[in-house]
Amino acid sequence: MSAPAILLCGVMLLVPLLLTVILSFNVFDADTGPKAGTFTLEHYRAVLGDPYYYAVFWRTFWISGLVTLICIVVGAPEAYVLNRMKKPWRSIMLLVVLAPLMISVVVRAFGWSMLLGPEGLINGALAMFGIGPFKMLYTEIAVVVALVHVMLPFMVIPVWTSLQKIDAGVVNAALSLSASPTTALRRIVLPQIMPGILSGSLIVFGLSASSFAIPGLLGGRRLKMMATLIYDEYLHELNWPLGAAIALLLLLANLVVMLGWNRMIERRYKKALG
């Protein structure tokens, strides 16, 4: 019975990935483009041997890591508050959390550009106090702020789902045994929502590292991240094999970081429960 699902997965995921792998090894000619049937490792040597690509990789991952950390710090308490709310305020708050997902990411990026621009609302408000203006647009700050706005729902929903599985009687029992609210939160609630934090952080990190619209619109042409670099190789330089090689290296680096984070969190989760 699972054969149709496996076949669909193979066609939709594995076949394009395999074609991308093959493309990344094709020889590229500036006049004729990729040469099918010819294979080379030159594209991988070019990426792994150039400090420029390392700098872009580093920028991509530290921004993604910072976005993930901010989403955990903001999203986990927000999910806790959401779980404690009563109807109809819980439904209203849930709509507020999900509202960013209902708007196009391009529209959100242009909205943030209006807020963070030299003559935007933020600099205008600071100018009233004689402060600024500050350059925020086309910087890492703008990319981080906009990515947090986009990715926060992907952290709140998994944590909220984990909170719904916690028996409120356990927390009340701890409080009745003279445990402080902070101790109950740290010793009972936090270990049980770790799976939600883990899944949310993996989603946020993966989507942030591969995000294109936000870095492209708010980072500008000079602030390169891996997705914008791949876009340039495909559509500006027309060097599809090099773009495919960068995309596959980004995929592998993402997998290494996410699997390492997964293992570290799972060990702490088991230690907390055991």
mmCIF file of C-alpha atoms in Angstrom:
data_model
loop_
_atom_site.group_PDB
_atom_site.id
_atom_site.type_symbol
_atom_site.label_atom_id
_atom_site.label_comp_id
_atom_site.label_asym_id
_atom_site.label_seq_id
_atom_site.Cartn_x
_atom_site.Cartn_y
_atom_site.Cartn_z
ATOM 1 C CA MET A 1 0.000 0.000 0.000
ATOM 2 C CA SER A 2 2.948 2.344 0.486
ATOM 3 C CA ALA A 3 4.221 1.780 -3.067
ATOM 4 C CA PRO A 4 2.346 4.792 -4.611
ATOM 5 C CA ALA A 5 3.707 7.136 -1.931
ATOM 6 C CA ILE A 6 7.246 5.807 -2.375
ATOM 7 C CA LEU A 7 6.966 6.148 -6.154
ATOM 8 C CA LEU A 8 5.676 9.709 -5.846
ATOM 9 C CA CYS A 9 8.502 10.568 -3.451
ATOM 10 C CA GLY A 10 11.042 9.081 -5.826
ATOM 11 C CA VAL A 11 9.713 10.972 -8.835
ATOM 12 C CA MET A 12 9.256 14.312 -7.087
ATOM 13 C CA LEU A 13 12.374 14.314 -4.904
ATOM 14 C CA LEU A 14 14.996 11.775 -5.828
ATOM 15 C CA VAL A 15 14.886 12.164 -9.626
ATOM 16 C CA PRO A 16 15.433 15.979 -9.589
ATOM 17 C CA LEU A 17 18.161 15.544 -6.983
ATOM 18 C CA LEU A 18 19.888 12.904 -9.090
ATOM 19 C CA LEU A 19 19.693 15.152 -12.174
ATOM 20 C CA THR A 20 21.206 18.006 -10.159
ATOM 21 C CA VAL A 21 24.065 15.741 -9.051
ATOM 22 C CA ILE A 22 24.768 14.762 -12.654
ATOM 23 C CA LEU A 23 24.564 18.399 -13.785
ATOM 24 C CA SER A 24 27.089 19.474 -11.146
ATOM 25 C CA PHE A 25 29.736 17.245 -12.756
ATOM 26 C CA ASN A 26 29.128 18.430 -16.343
ATOM 27 C CA VAL A 27 31.781 20.484 -18.096
ATOM 28 C CA PHE A 28 30.737 24.103 -18.686
ATOM 29 C CA ASP A 29 31.655 26.063 -21.785
ATOM 30 C CA ALA A 30 31.034 29.815 -21.799
ATOM 31 C CA ASP A 31 29.959 29.711 -25.457
ATOM 32 C CA THR A 32 27.826 26.572 -25.604
ATOM 33 C CA GLY A 33 26.848 26.030 -21.962
ATOM 34 C CA PRO A 34 26.877 22.683 -20.089
ATOM 35 C CA LYS A 35 28.168 19.743 -22.081
ATOM 36 C CA ALA A 36 26.092 16.634 -21.425
ATOM 37 C CA GLY A 37 28.083 13.407 -21.209
ATOM 38 C CA THR A 38 31.276 15.127 -20.046
ATOM 39 C CA PHE A 39 32.272 15.063 -16.383
ATOM 40 C CA THR A 40 34.670 17.055 -14.256
ATOM 41 C CA LEU A 41 35.371 17.905 -10.603
ATOM 42 C CA GLU A 42 36.396 21.462 -11.493
ATOM 43 C CA HIS A 43 33.235 23.064 -10.106
ATOM 44 C CA TYR A 44 33.713 21.480 -6.691
ATOM 45 C CA ARG A 45 37.407 22.451 -6.727
ATOM 46 C CA ALA A 46 36.429 26.023 -7.569
ATOM 47 C CA VAL A 47 34.025 26.235 -4.627
ATOM 48 C CA LEU A 48 36.138 24.395 -2.051
ATOM 49 C CA GLY A 49 39.320 26.203 -3.037
ATOM 50 C CA ASP A 50 38.005 29.779 -3.051
ATOM 51 C CA PRO A 51 37.831 31.762 0.245
ATOM 52 C CA TYR A 52 34.976 33.829 -1.229
ATOM 53 C CA TYR A 53 32.619 30.842 -1.091
ATOM 54 C CA TYR A 54 33.692 30.052 2.463
ATOM 55 C CA ALA A 55 32.792 33.612 3.455
ATOM 56 C CA VAL A 56 29.340 33.251 1.889
ATOM 57 C CA PHE A 57 28.831 29.870 3.577
ATOM 58 C CA TRP A 58 29.834 31.359 6.923
ATOM 59 C CA ARG A 59 27.485 34.340 6.489
ATOM 60 C CA THR A 60 24.628 32.048 5.544
ATOM 61 C CA PHE A 61 25.045 29.768 8.536
ATOM 62 C CA TRP A 62 25.679 32.381 11.217
ATOM 63 C CA ILE A 63 22.626 34.351 10.073
ATOM 64 C CA SER A 64 20.549 31.149 10.019
ATOM 65 C CA GLY A 65 21.845 30.175 13.460
ATOM 66 C CA LEU A 66 21.081 33.612 14.898
ATOM 67 C CA VAL A 67 17.575 33.562 13.395
ATOM 68 C CA THR A 68 17.010 30.108 14.904
ATOM 69 C CA LEU A 69 18.239 31.239 18.336
ATOM 70 C CA ILE A 70 16.004 34.337 18.312
ATOM 71 C CA CYS A 71 13.022 32.248 17.212
ATOM 72 C CA ILE A 72 13.625 29.841 20.134
ATOM 73 C CA VAL A 73 13.964 32.681 22.671
ATOM 74 C CA VAL A 74 10.855 34.478 21.369
ATOM 75 C CA GLY A 75 8.787 31.573 20.039
ATOM 76 C CA ALA A 76 8.905 29.196 23.021
ATOM 77 C CA PRO A 77 7.523 31.769 25.544
ATOM 78 C CA GLU A 78 5.004 32.894 22.933
ATOM 79 C CA ALA A 79 3.808 29.300 22.517
ATOM 80 C CA TYR A 80 3.594 28.950 26.319
ATOM 81 C CA VAL A 81 1.443 32.073 26.561
ATOM 82 C CA LEU A 82 -0.693 30.836 23.677
ATOM 83 C CA ASN A 83 -1.213 27.503 25.436
ATOM 84 C CA ARG A 84 -2.302 29.253 28.652
ATOM 85 C CA MET A 85 -4.880 31.438 26.930
ATOM 86 C CA LYS A 86 -8.580 30.719 27.009
ATOM 87 C CA LYS A 87 -11.080 30.925 24.191
ATOM 88 C CA PRO A 88 -11.646 33.123 22.204
ATOM 89 C CA TRP A 89 -8.298 34.834 22.892
ATOM 90 C CA ARG A 90 -6.365 31.690 21.975
ATOM 91 C CA SER A 91 -7.919 31.632 18.504
ATOM 92 C CA ILE A 92 -7.226 35.336 18.026
ATOM 93 C CA MET A 93 -3.603 34.905 19.133
ATOM 94 C CA LEU A 94 -3.212 31.905 16.839
ATOM 95 C CA LEU A 95 -4.375 34.010 13.893
ATOM 96 C CA VAL A 96 -1.842 36.685 14.851
ATOM 97 C CA VAL A 97 0.930 34.052 14.931
ATOM 98 C CA LEU A 98 -0.078 32.603 11.565
ATOM 99 C CA ALA A 99 -0.699 35.992 9.916
ATOM 100 C CA PRO A 100 2.833 36.232 8.408
ATOM 101 C CA LEU A 101 2.228 32.963 6.533
ATOM 102 C CA MET A 102 -0.878 34.435 4.882
ATOM 103 C CA ILE A 103 1.093 37.234 3.198
ATOM 104 C CA SER A 104 3.503 36.804 0.292
ATOM 105 C CA VAL A 105 7.136 36.788 1.365
ATOM 106 C CA VAL A 106 7.865 39.403 -1.318
ATOM 107 C CA VAL A 107 5.213 41.720 0.133
ATOM 108 C CA ARG A 108 6.685 41.232 3.608
ATOM 109 C CA ALA A 109 10.171 41.993 2.310
ATOM 110 C CA PHE A 110 9.018 45.232 0.693
ATOM 111 C CA GLY A 111 7.210 46.125 3.911
ATOM 112 C CA TRP A 112 10.403 45.714 5.916
ATOM 113 C CA SER A 113 12.340 47.722 3.326
ATOM 114 C CA MET A 114 9.909 50.614 3.920
ATOM 115 C CA LEU A 115 10.403 50.319 7.678
ATOM 116 C CA LEU A 116 14.190 49.929 7.660
ATOM 117 C CA GLY A 117 15.059 52.307 4.801
ATOM 118 C CA PRO A 118 16.991 55.582 5.282
ATOM 119 C CA GLU A 119 13.701 57.477 5.236
ATOM 120 C CA GLY A 120 11.631 54.658 6.709
ATOM 121 C CA LEU A 121 9.407 54.754 9.748
ATOM 122 C CA ILE A 122 12.103 53.556 12.171
ATOM 123 C CA ASN A 123 14.671 56.156 11.145
ATOM 124 C CA GLY A 124 11.887 58.753 11.033
ATOM 125 C CA ALA A 125 10.904 57.947 14.616
ATOM 126 C CA LEU A 126 14.556 58.084 15.751
ATOM 127 C CA ALA A 127 15.027 61.424 13.981
ATOM 128 C CA MET A 128 12.323 62.913 16.215
ATOM 129 C CA PHE A 129 14.686 62.322 19.153
ATOM 130 C CA GLY A 130 17.730 63.556 17.268
ATOM 131 C CA ILE A 131 19.127 60.083 16.708
ATOM 132 C CA GLY A 132 20.360 58.600 13.459
ATOM 133 C CA PRO A 133 19.763 57.981 10.687
ATOM 134 C CA PHE A 134 21.162 54.466 10.792
ATOM 135 C CA LYS A 135 21.864 52.242 7.833
ATOM 136 C CA MET A 136 19.743 49.155 8.389
ATOM 137 C CA LEU A 137 18.593 48.275 4.900
ATOM 138 C CA TYR A 138 20.968 46.063 2.870
ATOM 139 C CA THR A 139 22.697 44.844 6.027
ATOM 140 C CA GLU A 140 22.717 41.613 8.030
ATOM 141 C CA ILE A 141 20.400 43.295 10.543
ATOM 142 C CA ALA A 142 17.644 43.715 7.972
ATOM 143 C CA VAL A 143 17.975 40.100 6.809
ATOM 144 C CA VAL A 144 17.886 38.739 10.379
ATOM 145 C CA VAL A 145 14.868 40.842 11.408
ATOM 146 C CA ALA A 146 12.861 39.907 8.326
ATOM 147 C CA LEU A 147 13.767 36.211 8.567
ATOM 148 C CA VAL A 148 12.697 36.112 12.223
ATOM 149 C CA HIS A 149 9.359 37.636 11.232
ATOM 150 C CA VAL A 150 8.916 35.009 8.508
ATOM 151 C CA MET A 151 10.175 31.982 10.461
ATOM 152 C CA LEU A 152 8.660 32.596 13.900
ATOM 153 C CA PRO A 153 5.403 30.679 13.190
ATOM 154 C CA PHE A 154 7.472 27.594 12.306
ATOM 155 C CA MET A 155 8.841 27.652 15.862
ATOM 156 C CA VAL A 156 5.652 28.578 17.720
ATOM 157 C CA ILE A 157 3.421 25.855 16.239
ATOM 158 C CA PRO A 158 5.654 22.806 17.056
ATOM 159 C CA VAL A 159 6.291 24.062 20.601
ATOM 160 C CA TRP A 160 2.595 24.765 21.112
ATOM 161 C CA THR A 161 1.787 21.247 19.882
ATOM 162 C CA SER A 162 4.210 19.789 22.455
ATOM 163 C CA LEU A 163 2.695 21.925 25.215
ATOM 164 C CA GLN A 164 -0.761 20.576 24.477
ATOM 165 C CA LYS A 165 0.470 17.066 25.307
ATOM 166 C CA ILE A 166 1.587 18.032 28.822
ATOM 167 C CA ASP A 167 -0.739 17.020 31.624
ATOM 168 C CA ALA A 168 -1.513 20.171 33.630
ATOM 169 C CA GLY A 169 -1.946 17.997 36.734
ATOM 170 C CA VAL A 170 1.781 17.184 36.744
ATOM 171 C CA VAL A 171 2.712 20.862 36.894
ATOM 172 C CA ASN A 172 0.098 21.509 39.581
ATOM 173 C CA ALA A 173 1.433 18.579 41.592
ATOM 174 C CA ALA A 174 4.941 20.046 41.462
ATOM 175 C CA LEU A 175 3.622 23.409 42.619
ATOM 176 C CA SER A 176 1.722 21.764 45.469
ATOM 177 C CA LEU A 177 4.982 20.137 46.589
ATOM 178 C CA SER A 178 6.538 23.592 47.105
ATOM 179 C CA ALA A 179 8.278 23.789 43.741
ATOM 180 C CA SER A 180 8.548 27.336 42.449
ATOM 181 C CA PRO A 181 6.954 28.182 39.078
ATOM 182 C CA THR A 182 10.446 28.638 37.639
ATOM 183 C CA THR A 183 11.520 25.184 38.883
ATOM 184 C CA ALA A 184 8.365 23.541 37.532
ATOM 185 C CA LEU A 185 8.928 25.247 34.200
ATOM 186 C CA ARG A 186 12.575 24.183 34.059
ATOM 187 C CA ARG A 187 12.262 20.637 35.421
ATOM 188 C CA ILE A 188 8.870 19.576 33.994
ATOM 189 C CA VAL A 189 7.725 21.758 31.109
ATOM 190 C CA LEU A 190 11.023 22.420 29.344
ATOM 191 C CA PRO A 191 12.161 18.769 28.999
ATOM 192 C CA GLN A 192 8.769 17.793 27.562
ATOM 193 C CA ILE A 193 8.713 20.542 24.939
ATOM 194 C CA MET A 194 12.253 19.802 23.733
ATOM 195 C CA PRO A 195 10.957 17.704 20.794
ATOM 196 C CA GLY A 196 8.915 20.716 19.663
ATOM 197 C CA ILE A 197 11.898 23.045 20.052
ATOM 198 C CA LEU A 198 14.068 20.567 18.140
ATOM 199 C CA SER A 199 11.669 20.168 15.229
ATOM 200 C CA GLY A 200 10.995 23.906 15.104
ATOM 201 C CA SER A 201 14.692 24.785 15.149
ATOM 202 C CA LEU A 202 15.432 22.323 12.348
ATOM 203 C CA ILE A 203 12.673 23.800 10.204
ATOM 204 C CA VAL A 204 13.707 27.379 10.923
ATOM 205 C CA PHE A 205 17.409 26.750 10.299
ATOM 206 C CA GLY A 206 16.816 24.819 7.078
ATOM 207 C CA LEU A 207 14.415 27.398 5.645
ATOM 208 C CA SER A 208 16.636 30.317 6.695
ATOM 209 C CA ALA A 209 19.765 28.807 5.145
ATOM 210 C CA SER A 210 17.967 28.259 1.833
ATOM 211 C CA SER A 211 15.947 31.489 1.867
ATOM 212 C CA PHE A 212 16.189 33.554 -1.311
ATOM 213 C CA ALA A 213 13.577 36.330 -1.362
ATOM 214 C CA ILE A 214 14.494 37.981 1.966
ATOM 215 C CA PRO A 215 18.308 38.057 1.422
ATOM 216 C CA GLY A 216 17.811 39.060 -2.210
ATOM 217 C CA LEU A 217 15.487 41.991 -1.483
ATOM 218 C CA LEU A 218 16.799 43.183 1.895
ATOM 219 C CA GLY A 219 20.437 42.150 1.611
ATOM 220 C CA GLY A 220 21.043 43.711 -1.782
ATOM 221 C CA ARG A 221 23.546 42.717 -4.406
ATOM 222 C CA ARG A 222 26.604 42.929 -2.154
ATOM 223 C CA LEU A 223 25.321 40.915 0.798
ATOM 224 C CA LYS A 224 25.437 37.445 -0.695
ATOM 225 C CA MET A 225 23.959 34.326 0.848
ATOM 226 C CA MET A 226 24.051 30.879 -0.662
ATOM 227 C CA ALA A 227 20.595 31.007 -2.253
ATOM 228 C CA THR A 228 21.293 34.355 -3.960
ATOM 229 C CA LEU A 229 24.695 33.072 -5.070
ATOM 230 C CA ILE A 230 23.092 29.989 -6.647
ATOM 231 C CA TYR A 231 20.520 32.241 -8.355
ATOM 232 C CA ASP A 232 23.300 34.365 -9.846
ATOM 233 C CA GLU A 233 25.153 31.334 -11.188
ATOM 234 C CA TYR A 234 22.003 29.916 -12.790
ATOM 235 C CA LEU A 235 20.419 33.041 -14.280
ATOM 236 C CA HIS A 236 23.153 35.678 -14.540
ATOM 237 C CA GLU A 237 26.295 33.682 -15.285
ATOM 238 C CA LEU A 238 24.309 30.809 -16.870
ATOM 239 C CA ASN A 239 26.841 28.442 -15.271
ATOM 240 C CA TRP A 240 24.345 25.751 -14.317
ATOM 241 C CA PRO A 241 26.920 23.100 -13.301
ATOM 242 C CA LEU A 242 28.609 25.483 -10.841
ATOM 243 C CA GLY A 243 25.211 26.526 -9.462
ATOM 244 C CA ALA A 244 24.273 22.857 -9.031
ATOM 245 C CA ALA A 245 27.569 22.138 -7.254
ATOM 246 C CA ILE A 246 26.998 25.042 -4.824
ATOM 247 C CA ALA A 247 23.414 23.873 -4.210
ATOM 248 C CA LEU A 248 24.554 20.336 -3.393
ATOM 249 C CA LEU A 249 27.311 21.566 -1.078
ATOM 250 C CA LEU A 250 24.724 23.748 0.680
ATOM 251 C CA LEU A 251 22.465 20.712 1.036
ATOM 252 C CA LEU A 252 25.275 18.605 2.511
ATOM 253 C CA ALA A 253 26.348 21.364 4.904
ATOM 254 C CA ASN A 254 22.728 21.809 5.982
ATOM 255 C CA LEU A 255 22.410 18.095 6.666
ATOM 256 C CA VAL A 256 25.628 18.009 8.714
ATOM 257 C CA VAL A 257 24.586 20.985 10.861
ATOM 258 C CA MET A 258 21.014 19.792 11.337
ATOM 259 C CA LEU A 259 21.965 16.201 12.158
ATOM 260 C CA GLY A 260 24.591 17.403 14.635
ATOM 261 C CA TRP A 261 22.062 19.727 16.287
ATOM 262 C CA ASN A 262 19.501 16.921 16.347
ATOM 263 C CA ARG A 263 21.904 14.536 18.077
ATOM 264 C CA MET A 264 22.985 17.125 20.645
ATOM 265 C CA ILE A 265 19.404 18.070 21.582
ATOM 266 C CA GLU A 266 18.303 14.426 21.741
ATOM 267 C CA ARG A 267 21.155 13.595 24.136
ATOM 268 C CA ARG A 268 20.199 16.461 26.434
ATOM 269 C CA TYR A 269 16.527 15.477 26.180
ATOM 270 C CA LYS A 270 17.281 11.874 27.192
ATOM 271 C CA LYS A 271 19.562 13.078 29.985
ATOM 272 C CA ALA A 272 16.840 15.398 31.300
ATOM 273 C CA LEU A 273 14.273 12.594 31.294
ATOM 274 C CA GLY A 274 16.621 9.961 32.629
#
